[in-house]
mmCIF file of C-alpha atoms in Angstrom:
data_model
loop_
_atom_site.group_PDB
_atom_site.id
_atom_site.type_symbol
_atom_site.label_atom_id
_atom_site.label_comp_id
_atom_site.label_asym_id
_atom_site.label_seq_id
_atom_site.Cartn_x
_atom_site.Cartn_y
_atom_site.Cartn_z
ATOM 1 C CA UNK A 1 112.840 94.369 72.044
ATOM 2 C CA UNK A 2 109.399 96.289 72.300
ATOM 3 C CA UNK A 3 109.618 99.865 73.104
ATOM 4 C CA UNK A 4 108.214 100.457 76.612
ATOM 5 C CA UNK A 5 105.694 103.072 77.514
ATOM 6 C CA UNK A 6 103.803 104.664 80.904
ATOM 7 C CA UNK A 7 100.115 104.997 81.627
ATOM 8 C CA UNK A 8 99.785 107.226 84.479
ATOM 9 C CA UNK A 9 96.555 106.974 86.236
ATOM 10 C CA UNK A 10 97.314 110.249 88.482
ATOM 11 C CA UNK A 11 96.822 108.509 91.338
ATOM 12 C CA UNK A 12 96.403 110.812 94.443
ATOM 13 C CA UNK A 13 98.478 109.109 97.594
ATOM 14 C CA UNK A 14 96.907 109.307 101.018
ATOM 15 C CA UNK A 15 97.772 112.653 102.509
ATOM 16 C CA UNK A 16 98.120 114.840 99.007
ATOM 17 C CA UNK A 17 95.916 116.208 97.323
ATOM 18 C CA UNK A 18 94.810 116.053 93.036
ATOM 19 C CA UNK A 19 97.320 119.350 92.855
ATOM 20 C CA UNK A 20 100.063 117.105 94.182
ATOM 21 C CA UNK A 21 99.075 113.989 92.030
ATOM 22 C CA UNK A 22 99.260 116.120 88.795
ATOM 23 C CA UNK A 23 102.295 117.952 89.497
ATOM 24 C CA UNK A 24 103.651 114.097 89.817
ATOM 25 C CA UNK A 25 102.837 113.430 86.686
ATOM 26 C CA UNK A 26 104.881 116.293 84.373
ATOM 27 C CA UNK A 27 107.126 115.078 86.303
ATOM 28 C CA UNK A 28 107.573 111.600 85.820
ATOM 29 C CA UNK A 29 106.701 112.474 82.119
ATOM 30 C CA UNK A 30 109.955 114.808 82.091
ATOM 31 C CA UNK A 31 111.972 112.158 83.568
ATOM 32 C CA UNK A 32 110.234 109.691 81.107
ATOM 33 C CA UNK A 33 111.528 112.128 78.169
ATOM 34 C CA UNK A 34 115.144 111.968 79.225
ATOM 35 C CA UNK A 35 115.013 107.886 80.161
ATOM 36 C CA UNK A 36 113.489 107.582 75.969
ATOM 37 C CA UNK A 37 110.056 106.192 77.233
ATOM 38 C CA UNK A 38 108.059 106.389 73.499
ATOM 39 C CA UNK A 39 104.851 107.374 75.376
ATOM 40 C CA UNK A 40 103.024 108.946 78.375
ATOM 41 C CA UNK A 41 99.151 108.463 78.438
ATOM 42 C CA UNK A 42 96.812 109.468 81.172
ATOM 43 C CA UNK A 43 92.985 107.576 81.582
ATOM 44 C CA UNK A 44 89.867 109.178 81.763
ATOM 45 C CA UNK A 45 87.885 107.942 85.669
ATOM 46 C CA UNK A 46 85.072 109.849 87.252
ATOM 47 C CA UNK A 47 83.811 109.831 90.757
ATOM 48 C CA UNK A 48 87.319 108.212 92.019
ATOM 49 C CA UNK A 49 88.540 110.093 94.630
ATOM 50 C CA UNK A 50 92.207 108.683 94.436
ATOM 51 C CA UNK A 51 92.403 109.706 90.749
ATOM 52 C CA UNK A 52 92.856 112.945 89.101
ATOM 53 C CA UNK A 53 92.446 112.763 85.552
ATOM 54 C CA UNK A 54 89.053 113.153 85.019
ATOM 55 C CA UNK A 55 89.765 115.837 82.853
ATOM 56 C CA UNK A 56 91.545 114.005 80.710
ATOM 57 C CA UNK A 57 92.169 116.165 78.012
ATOM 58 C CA UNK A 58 93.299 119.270 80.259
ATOM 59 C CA UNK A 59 95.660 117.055 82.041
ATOM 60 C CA UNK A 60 96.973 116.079 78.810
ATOM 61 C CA UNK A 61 98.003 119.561 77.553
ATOM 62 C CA UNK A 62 99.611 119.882 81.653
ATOM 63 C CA UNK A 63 102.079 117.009 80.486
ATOM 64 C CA UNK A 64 102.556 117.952 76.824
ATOM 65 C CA UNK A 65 103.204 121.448 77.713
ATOM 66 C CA UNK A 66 106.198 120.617 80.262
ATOM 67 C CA UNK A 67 107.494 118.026 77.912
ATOM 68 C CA UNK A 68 109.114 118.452 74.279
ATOM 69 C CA UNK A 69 109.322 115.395 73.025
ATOM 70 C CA UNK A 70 107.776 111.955 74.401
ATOM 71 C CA UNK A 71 104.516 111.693 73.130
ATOM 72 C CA UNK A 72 101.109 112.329 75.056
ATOM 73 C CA UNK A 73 97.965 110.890 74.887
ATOM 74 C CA UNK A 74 94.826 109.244 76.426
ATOM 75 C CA UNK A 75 94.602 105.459 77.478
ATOM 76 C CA UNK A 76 92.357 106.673 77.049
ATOM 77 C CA UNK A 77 88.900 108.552 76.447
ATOM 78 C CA UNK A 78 85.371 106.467 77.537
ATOM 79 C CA UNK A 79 84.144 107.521 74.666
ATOM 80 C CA UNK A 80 80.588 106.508 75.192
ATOM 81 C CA UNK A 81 80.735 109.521 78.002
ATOM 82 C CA UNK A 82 81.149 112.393 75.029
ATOM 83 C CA UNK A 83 80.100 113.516 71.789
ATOM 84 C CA UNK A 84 82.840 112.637 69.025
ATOM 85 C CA UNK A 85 82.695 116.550 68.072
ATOM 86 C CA UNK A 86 83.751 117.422 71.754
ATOM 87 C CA UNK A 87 86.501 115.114 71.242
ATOM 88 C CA UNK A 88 87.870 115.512 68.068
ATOM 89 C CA UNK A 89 88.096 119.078 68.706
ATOM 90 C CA UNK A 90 90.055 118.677 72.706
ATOM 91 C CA UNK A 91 92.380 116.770 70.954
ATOM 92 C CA UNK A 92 92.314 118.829 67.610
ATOM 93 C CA UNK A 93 93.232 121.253 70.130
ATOM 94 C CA UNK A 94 96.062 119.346 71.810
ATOM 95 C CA UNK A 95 97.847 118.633 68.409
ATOM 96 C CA UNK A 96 97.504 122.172 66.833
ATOM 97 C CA UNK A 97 99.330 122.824 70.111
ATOM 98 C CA UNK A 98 101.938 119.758 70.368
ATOM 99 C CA UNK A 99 101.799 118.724 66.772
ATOM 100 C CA UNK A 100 102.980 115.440 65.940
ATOM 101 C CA UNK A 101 103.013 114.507 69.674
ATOM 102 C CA UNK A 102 99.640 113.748 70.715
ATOM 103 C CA UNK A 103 97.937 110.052 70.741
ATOM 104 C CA UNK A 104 93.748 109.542 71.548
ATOM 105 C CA UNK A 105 92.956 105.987 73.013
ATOM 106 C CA UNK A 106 89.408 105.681 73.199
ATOM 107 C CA UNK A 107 87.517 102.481 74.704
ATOM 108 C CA UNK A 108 84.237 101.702 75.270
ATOM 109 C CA UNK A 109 83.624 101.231 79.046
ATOM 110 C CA UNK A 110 82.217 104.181 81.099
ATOM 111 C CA UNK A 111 85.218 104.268 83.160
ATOM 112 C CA UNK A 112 82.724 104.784 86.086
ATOM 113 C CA UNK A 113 79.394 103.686 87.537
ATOM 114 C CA UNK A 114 75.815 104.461 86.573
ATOM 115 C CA UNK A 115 75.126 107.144 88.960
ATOM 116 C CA UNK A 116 77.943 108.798 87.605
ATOM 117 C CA UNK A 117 77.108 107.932 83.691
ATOM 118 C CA UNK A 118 74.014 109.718 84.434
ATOM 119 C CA UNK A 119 75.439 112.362 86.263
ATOM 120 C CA UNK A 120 77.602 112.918 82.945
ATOM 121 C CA UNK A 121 74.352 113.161 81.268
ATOM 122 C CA UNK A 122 74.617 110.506 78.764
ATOM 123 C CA UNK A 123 72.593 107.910 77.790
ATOM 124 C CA UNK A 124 73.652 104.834 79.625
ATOM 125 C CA UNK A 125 73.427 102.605 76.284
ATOM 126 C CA UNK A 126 75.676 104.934 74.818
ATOM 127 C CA UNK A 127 78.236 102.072 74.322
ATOM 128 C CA UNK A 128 76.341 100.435 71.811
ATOM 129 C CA UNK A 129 77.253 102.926 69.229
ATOM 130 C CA UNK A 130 80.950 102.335 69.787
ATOM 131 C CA UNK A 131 81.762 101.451 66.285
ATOM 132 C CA UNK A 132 79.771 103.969 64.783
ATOM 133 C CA UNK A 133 81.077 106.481 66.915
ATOM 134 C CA UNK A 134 84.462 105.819 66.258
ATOM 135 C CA UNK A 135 84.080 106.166 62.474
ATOM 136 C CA UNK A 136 82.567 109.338 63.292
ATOM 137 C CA UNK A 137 85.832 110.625 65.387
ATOM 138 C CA UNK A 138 87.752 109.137 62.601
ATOM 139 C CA UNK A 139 86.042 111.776 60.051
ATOM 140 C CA UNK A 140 86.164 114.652 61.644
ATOM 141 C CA UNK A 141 89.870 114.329 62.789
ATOM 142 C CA UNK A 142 90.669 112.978 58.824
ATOM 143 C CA UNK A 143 90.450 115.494 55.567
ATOM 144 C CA UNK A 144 87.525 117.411 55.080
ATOM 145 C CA UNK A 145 85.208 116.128 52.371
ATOM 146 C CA UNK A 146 82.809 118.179 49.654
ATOM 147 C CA UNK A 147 80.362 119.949 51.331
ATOM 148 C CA UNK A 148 81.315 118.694 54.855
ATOM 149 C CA UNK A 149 78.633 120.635 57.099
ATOM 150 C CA UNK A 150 79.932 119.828 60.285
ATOM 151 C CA UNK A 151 84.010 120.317 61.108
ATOM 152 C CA UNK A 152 85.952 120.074 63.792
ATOM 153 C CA UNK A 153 88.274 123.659 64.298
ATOM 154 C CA UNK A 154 90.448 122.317 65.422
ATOM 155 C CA UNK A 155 90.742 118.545 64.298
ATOM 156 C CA UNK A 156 89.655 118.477 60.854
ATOM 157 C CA UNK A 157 93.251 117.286 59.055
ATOM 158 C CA UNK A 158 94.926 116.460 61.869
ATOM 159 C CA UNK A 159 94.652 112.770 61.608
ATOM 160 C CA UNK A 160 95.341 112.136 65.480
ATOM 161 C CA UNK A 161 96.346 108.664 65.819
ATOM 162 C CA UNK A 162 93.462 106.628 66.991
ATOM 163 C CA UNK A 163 93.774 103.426 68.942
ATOM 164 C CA UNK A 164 91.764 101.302 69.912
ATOM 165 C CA UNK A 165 91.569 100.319 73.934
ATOM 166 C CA UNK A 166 90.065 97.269 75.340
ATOM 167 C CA UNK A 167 90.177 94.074 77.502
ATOM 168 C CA UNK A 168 87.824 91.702 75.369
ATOM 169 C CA UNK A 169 87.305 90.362 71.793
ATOM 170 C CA UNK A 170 85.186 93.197 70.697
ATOM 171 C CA UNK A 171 88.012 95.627 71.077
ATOM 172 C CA UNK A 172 90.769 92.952 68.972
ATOM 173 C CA UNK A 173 87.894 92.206 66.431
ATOM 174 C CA UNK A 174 87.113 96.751 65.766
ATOM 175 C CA UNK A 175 90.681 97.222 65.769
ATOM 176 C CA UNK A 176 91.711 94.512 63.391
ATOM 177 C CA UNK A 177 88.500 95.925 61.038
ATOM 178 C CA UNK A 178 89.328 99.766 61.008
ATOM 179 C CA UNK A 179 93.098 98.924 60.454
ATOM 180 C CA UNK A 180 93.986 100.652 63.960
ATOM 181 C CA UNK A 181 96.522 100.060 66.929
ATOM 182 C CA UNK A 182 95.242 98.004 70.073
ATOM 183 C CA UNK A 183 95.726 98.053 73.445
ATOM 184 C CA UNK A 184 95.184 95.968 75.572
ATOM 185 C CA UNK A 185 94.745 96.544 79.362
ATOM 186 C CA UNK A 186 96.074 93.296 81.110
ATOM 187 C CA UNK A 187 97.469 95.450 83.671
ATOM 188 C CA UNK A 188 93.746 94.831 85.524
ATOM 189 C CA UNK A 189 91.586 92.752 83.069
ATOM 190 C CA UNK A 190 94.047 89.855 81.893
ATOM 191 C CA UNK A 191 91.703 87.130 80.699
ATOM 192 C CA UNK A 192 91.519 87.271 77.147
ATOM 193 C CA UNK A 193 94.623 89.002 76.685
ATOM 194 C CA UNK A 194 96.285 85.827 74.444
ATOM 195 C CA UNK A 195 93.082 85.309 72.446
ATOM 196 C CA UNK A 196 92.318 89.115 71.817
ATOM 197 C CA UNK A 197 95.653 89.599 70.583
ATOM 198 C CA UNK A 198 95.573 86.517 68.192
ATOM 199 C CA UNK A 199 92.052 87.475 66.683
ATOM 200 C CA UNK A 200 93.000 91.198 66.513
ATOM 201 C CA UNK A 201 95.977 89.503 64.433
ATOM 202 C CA UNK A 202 94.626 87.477 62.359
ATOM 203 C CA UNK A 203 91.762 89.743 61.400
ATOM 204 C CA UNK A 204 93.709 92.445 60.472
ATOM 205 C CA UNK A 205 93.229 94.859 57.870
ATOM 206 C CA UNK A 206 95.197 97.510 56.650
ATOM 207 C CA UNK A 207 93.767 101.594 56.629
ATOM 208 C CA UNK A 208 95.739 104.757 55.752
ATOM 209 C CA UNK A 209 96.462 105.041 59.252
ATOM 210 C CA UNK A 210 98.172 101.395 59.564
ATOM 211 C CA UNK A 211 99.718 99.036 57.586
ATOM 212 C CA UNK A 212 100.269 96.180 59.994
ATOM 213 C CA UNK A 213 98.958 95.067 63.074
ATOM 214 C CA UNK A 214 100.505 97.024 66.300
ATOM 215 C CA UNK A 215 99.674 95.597 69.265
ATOM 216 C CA UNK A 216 100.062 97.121 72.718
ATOM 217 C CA UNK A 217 100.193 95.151 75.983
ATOM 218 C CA UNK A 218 99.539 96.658 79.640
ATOM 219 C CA UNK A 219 101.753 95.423 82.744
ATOM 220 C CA UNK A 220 102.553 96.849 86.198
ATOM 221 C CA UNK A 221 105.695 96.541 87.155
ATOM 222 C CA UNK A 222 107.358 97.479 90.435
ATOM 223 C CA UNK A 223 111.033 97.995 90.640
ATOM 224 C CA UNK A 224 113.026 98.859 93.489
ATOM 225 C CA UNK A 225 116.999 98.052 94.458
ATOM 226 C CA UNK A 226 115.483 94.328 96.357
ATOM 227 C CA UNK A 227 113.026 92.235 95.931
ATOM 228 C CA UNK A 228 111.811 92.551 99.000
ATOM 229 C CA UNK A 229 111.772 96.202 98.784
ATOM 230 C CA UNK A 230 109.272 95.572 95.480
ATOM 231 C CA UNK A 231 107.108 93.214 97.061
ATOM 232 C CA UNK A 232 106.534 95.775 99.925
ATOM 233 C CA UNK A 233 105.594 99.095 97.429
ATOM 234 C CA UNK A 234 103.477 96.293 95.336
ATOM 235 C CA UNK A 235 100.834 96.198 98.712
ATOM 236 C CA UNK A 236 100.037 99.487 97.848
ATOM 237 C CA UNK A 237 98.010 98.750 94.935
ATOM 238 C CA UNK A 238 97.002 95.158 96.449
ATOM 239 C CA UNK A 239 95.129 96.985 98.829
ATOM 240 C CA UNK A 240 93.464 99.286 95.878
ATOM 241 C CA UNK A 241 92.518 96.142 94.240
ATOM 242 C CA UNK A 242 91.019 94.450 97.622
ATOM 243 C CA UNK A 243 88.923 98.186 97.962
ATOM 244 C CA UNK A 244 87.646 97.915 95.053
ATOM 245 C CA UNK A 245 85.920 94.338 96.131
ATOM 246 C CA UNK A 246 85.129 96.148 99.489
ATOM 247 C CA UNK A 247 83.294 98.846 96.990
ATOM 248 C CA UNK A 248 85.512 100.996 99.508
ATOM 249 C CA UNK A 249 87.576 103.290 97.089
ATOM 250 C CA UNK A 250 90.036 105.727 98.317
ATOM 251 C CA UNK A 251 93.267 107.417 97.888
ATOM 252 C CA UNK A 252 96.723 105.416 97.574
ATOM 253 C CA UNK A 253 97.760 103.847 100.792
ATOM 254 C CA UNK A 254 100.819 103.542 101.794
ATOM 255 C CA UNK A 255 102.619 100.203 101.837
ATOM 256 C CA UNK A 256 102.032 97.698 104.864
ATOM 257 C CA UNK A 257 104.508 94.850 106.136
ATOM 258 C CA UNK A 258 101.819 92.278 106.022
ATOM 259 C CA UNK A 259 99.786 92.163 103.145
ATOM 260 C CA UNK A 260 98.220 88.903 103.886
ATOM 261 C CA UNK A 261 96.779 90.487 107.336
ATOM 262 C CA UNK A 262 95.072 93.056 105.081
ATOM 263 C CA UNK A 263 92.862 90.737 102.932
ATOM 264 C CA UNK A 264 90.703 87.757 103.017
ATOM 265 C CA UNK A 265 91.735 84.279 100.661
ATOM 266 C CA UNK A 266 88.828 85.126 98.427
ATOM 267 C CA UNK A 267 89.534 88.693 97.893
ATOM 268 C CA UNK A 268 93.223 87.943 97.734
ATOM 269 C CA UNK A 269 92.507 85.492 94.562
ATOM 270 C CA UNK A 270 90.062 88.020 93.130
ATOM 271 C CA UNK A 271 93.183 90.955 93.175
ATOM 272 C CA UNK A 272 95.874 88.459 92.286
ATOM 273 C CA UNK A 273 93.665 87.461 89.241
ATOM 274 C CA UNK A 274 93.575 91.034 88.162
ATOM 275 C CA UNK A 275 97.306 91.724 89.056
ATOM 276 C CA UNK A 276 98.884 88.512 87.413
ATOM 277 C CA UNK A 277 100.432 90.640 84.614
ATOM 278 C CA UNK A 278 102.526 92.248 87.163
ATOM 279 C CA UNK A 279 106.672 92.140 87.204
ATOM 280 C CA UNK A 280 107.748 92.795 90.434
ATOM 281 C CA UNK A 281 111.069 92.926 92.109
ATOM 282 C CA UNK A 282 114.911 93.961 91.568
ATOM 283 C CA UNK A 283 115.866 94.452 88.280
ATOM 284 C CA UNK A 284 117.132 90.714 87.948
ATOM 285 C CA UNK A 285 113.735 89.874 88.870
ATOM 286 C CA UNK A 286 111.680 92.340 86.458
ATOM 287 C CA UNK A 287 113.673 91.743 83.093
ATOM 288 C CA UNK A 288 113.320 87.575 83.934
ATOM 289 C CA UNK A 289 109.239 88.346 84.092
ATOM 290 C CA UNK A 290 109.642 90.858 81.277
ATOM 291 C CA UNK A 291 111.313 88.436 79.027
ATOM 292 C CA UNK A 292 109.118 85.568 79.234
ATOM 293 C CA UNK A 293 106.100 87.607 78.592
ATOM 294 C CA UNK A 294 106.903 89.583 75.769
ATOM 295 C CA UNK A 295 107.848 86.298 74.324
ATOM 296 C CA UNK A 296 104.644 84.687 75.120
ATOM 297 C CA UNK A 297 102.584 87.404 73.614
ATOM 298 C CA UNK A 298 104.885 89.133 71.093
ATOM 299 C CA UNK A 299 103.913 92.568 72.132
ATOM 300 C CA UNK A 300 104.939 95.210 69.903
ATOM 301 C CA UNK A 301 104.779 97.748 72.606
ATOM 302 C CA UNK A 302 104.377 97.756 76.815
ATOM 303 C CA UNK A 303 102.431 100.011 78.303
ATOM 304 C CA UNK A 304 103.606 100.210 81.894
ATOM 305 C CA UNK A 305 101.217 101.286 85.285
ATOM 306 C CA UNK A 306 102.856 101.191 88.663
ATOM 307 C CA UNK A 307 100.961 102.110 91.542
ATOM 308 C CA UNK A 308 103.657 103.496 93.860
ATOM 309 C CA UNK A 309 102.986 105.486 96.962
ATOM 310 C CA UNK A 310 106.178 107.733 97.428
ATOM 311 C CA UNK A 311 106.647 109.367 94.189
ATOM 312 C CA UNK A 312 110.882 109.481 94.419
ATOM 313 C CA UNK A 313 110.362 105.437 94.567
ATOM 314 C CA UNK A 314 107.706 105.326 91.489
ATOM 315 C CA UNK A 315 110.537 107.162 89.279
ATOM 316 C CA UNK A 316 112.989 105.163 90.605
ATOM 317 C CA UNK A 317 111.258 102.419 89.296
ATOM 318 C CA UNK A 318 110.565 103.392 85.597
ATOM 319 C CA UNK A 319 113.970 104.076 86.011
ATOM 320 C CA UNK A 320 115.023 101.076 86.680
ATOM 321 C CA UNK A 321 112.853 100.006 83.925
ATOM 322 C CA UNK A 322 114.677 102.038 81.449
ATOM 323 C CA UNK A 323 118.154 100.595 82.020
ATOM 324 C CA UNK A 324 116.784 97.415 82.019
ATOM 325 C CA UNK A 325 114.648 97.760 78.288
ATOM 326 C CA UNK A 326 118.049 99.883 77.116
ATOM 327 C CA UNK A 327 120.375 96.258 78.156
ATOM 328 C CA UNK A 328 117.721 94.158 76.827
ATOM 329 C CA UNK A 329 117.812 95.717 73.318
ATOM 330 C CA UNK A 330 121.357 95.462 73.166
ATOM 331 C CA UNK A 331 121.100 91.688 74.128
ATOM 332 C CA UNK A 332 118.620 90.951 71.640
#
């Protein structure tokens, strides 16, 4: 059985504010610690006004500093939106402070629109250096060389795990060829999750960093004592996924009675598509959905999201989620 992990996209609910949505997330990280969740990672978004780690970094060191164990990182860092220098010293940073805890997911996506690429000031074909950039991060977090002219204080050493993030081939296929860990975020893009992890598989070569493949595999789940119950949080981030069709972005809603009232056929297909690597229910319900999928794609990790309105139900959820990976390692 896969060890289970939480990306927490700091959602801010309707009604709070970002102070409110990152003192959420230390503590779902602290209760994460004591349920033996491996990791926490935050995502970098800009310009989303119902998300508030945009300062991805800083909001790191919030978690790691309140927590002493679980590890902390980004799922992760658009890296096309910084300089690798910028970056391998943040989380140079991060692990001279947390050492041996800290984890940098980079990906290639903006995590944002154009205005907002160009607000960040960087060149909008940025992405096209992807590869190149990640070799760079890869130096200046790895030994320094002879005559290195150019360090990162701190970084240089450090050898921050890198992963790899992504929702296509290209991600599997620069993974597989650096030798690093994947991830792959089916919790919203699940299209080529089967194929990306098969090439990222088979194409596989080992690096000082990673011997074997390691594959990790986004899903949302929502857990509550009922079905029922589950299907009603779940609206919550139906309606996020309808918004963002309605280029109408907010903050979390709270959960409606009639989901079907709230969206049109189309746009219900569109966020279904997007959401069909979801688990939701009682815990009966979850582990069934949980069982057949990590079976389908032999994830070596999960990476779980849930989009939860009232934040005593979200932790009641990944706790529900820890009893139930805790009974299905013992069955297995």
């Amino acid at each position: 059985m896969p060890p289970f992990s939480i990306l927490d996209l700091a959602h801010i609910p309707e009604g709070f504010t970002p102070s409110d949505a990152l003192r959420n997330s230390l503590d779902l990280a602290q209760h994460a610690e004591t349920w033996d969740y491996t990791r926490f990672w935050l995502a970098e978004h800009h310009n989303m006004v119902g998300i508030a780690s945009a300062a991805t970094s800083v909001a790191i060191g919030h978690v790691a500093g309140g927590t002493k164990t679980i590890r902390v990182g980004a799922g992760g860092i658009m890296l096309p939106n910084h300089s690798p220098l910028v970056i391998a010293e943040q989380f140079g940073t991060l692990d001279a402070l947390y050492p041996g805890r800290i984890d940098l997911g980079v990906g290639r996506a903006p995590g944002t629109d154009q205005r907002t690429l160009r607000a960040l000031r960087r060149d909008p074909t940025a992405a096209d250096t992807f590869p190149q950039d990640v070799l760079e991060l890869q130096a200046l977090l790895g030994p320094v060389q002879p005559d290195q002219a150019i360090q990162a204080v701190p970084g240089a050493g450090s050898n921050v795990p890198i992963w790899i993030l992504g929702s296509s081939l290209f991600g599997a296929q620069l993974a597989a060829m650096l030798g690093l860990p994947y991830a792959f975020a089916s919790h919203f893009a699940p299209g080529a999750l089967m194929q990306a992890i098969q090439v990222y598989r088979e194409r596989f070569q080992p690096s000082a960093q990673l011997d074997r493949p390691y594959a990790m595999v986004g899903v949302n789940v929502i857990a509550a004592e009922t079905d029922e119950e589950a299907r009603h949080l779940f609206t919550s981030a139906q309606q996020s996924f309808t918004n963002l069709f309605r280029g109408t972005r907010g903050k979390l809603q709270p959960p409606i009675d009639d989901i079907e009232s709230y969206w049109a056929p189309h746009e219900k297909a569109q966020a279904m598509n997007m959401l069909s690597c979801s688990f939701v229910g009682s815990a009966k319900t979850v582990r069934e959905g949980l069982e057949g999928f990590i079976a389908e794609t032999g994830a070596d990790e999960l990476i779980v999201a849930s989009a939860i309105y009232d934040h005593a139900k979200r932790l009641r959820s990944y706790e529900i989620l820890a009893d139930l990976q805790k009974d299905m390692s013992k069955a297995a």
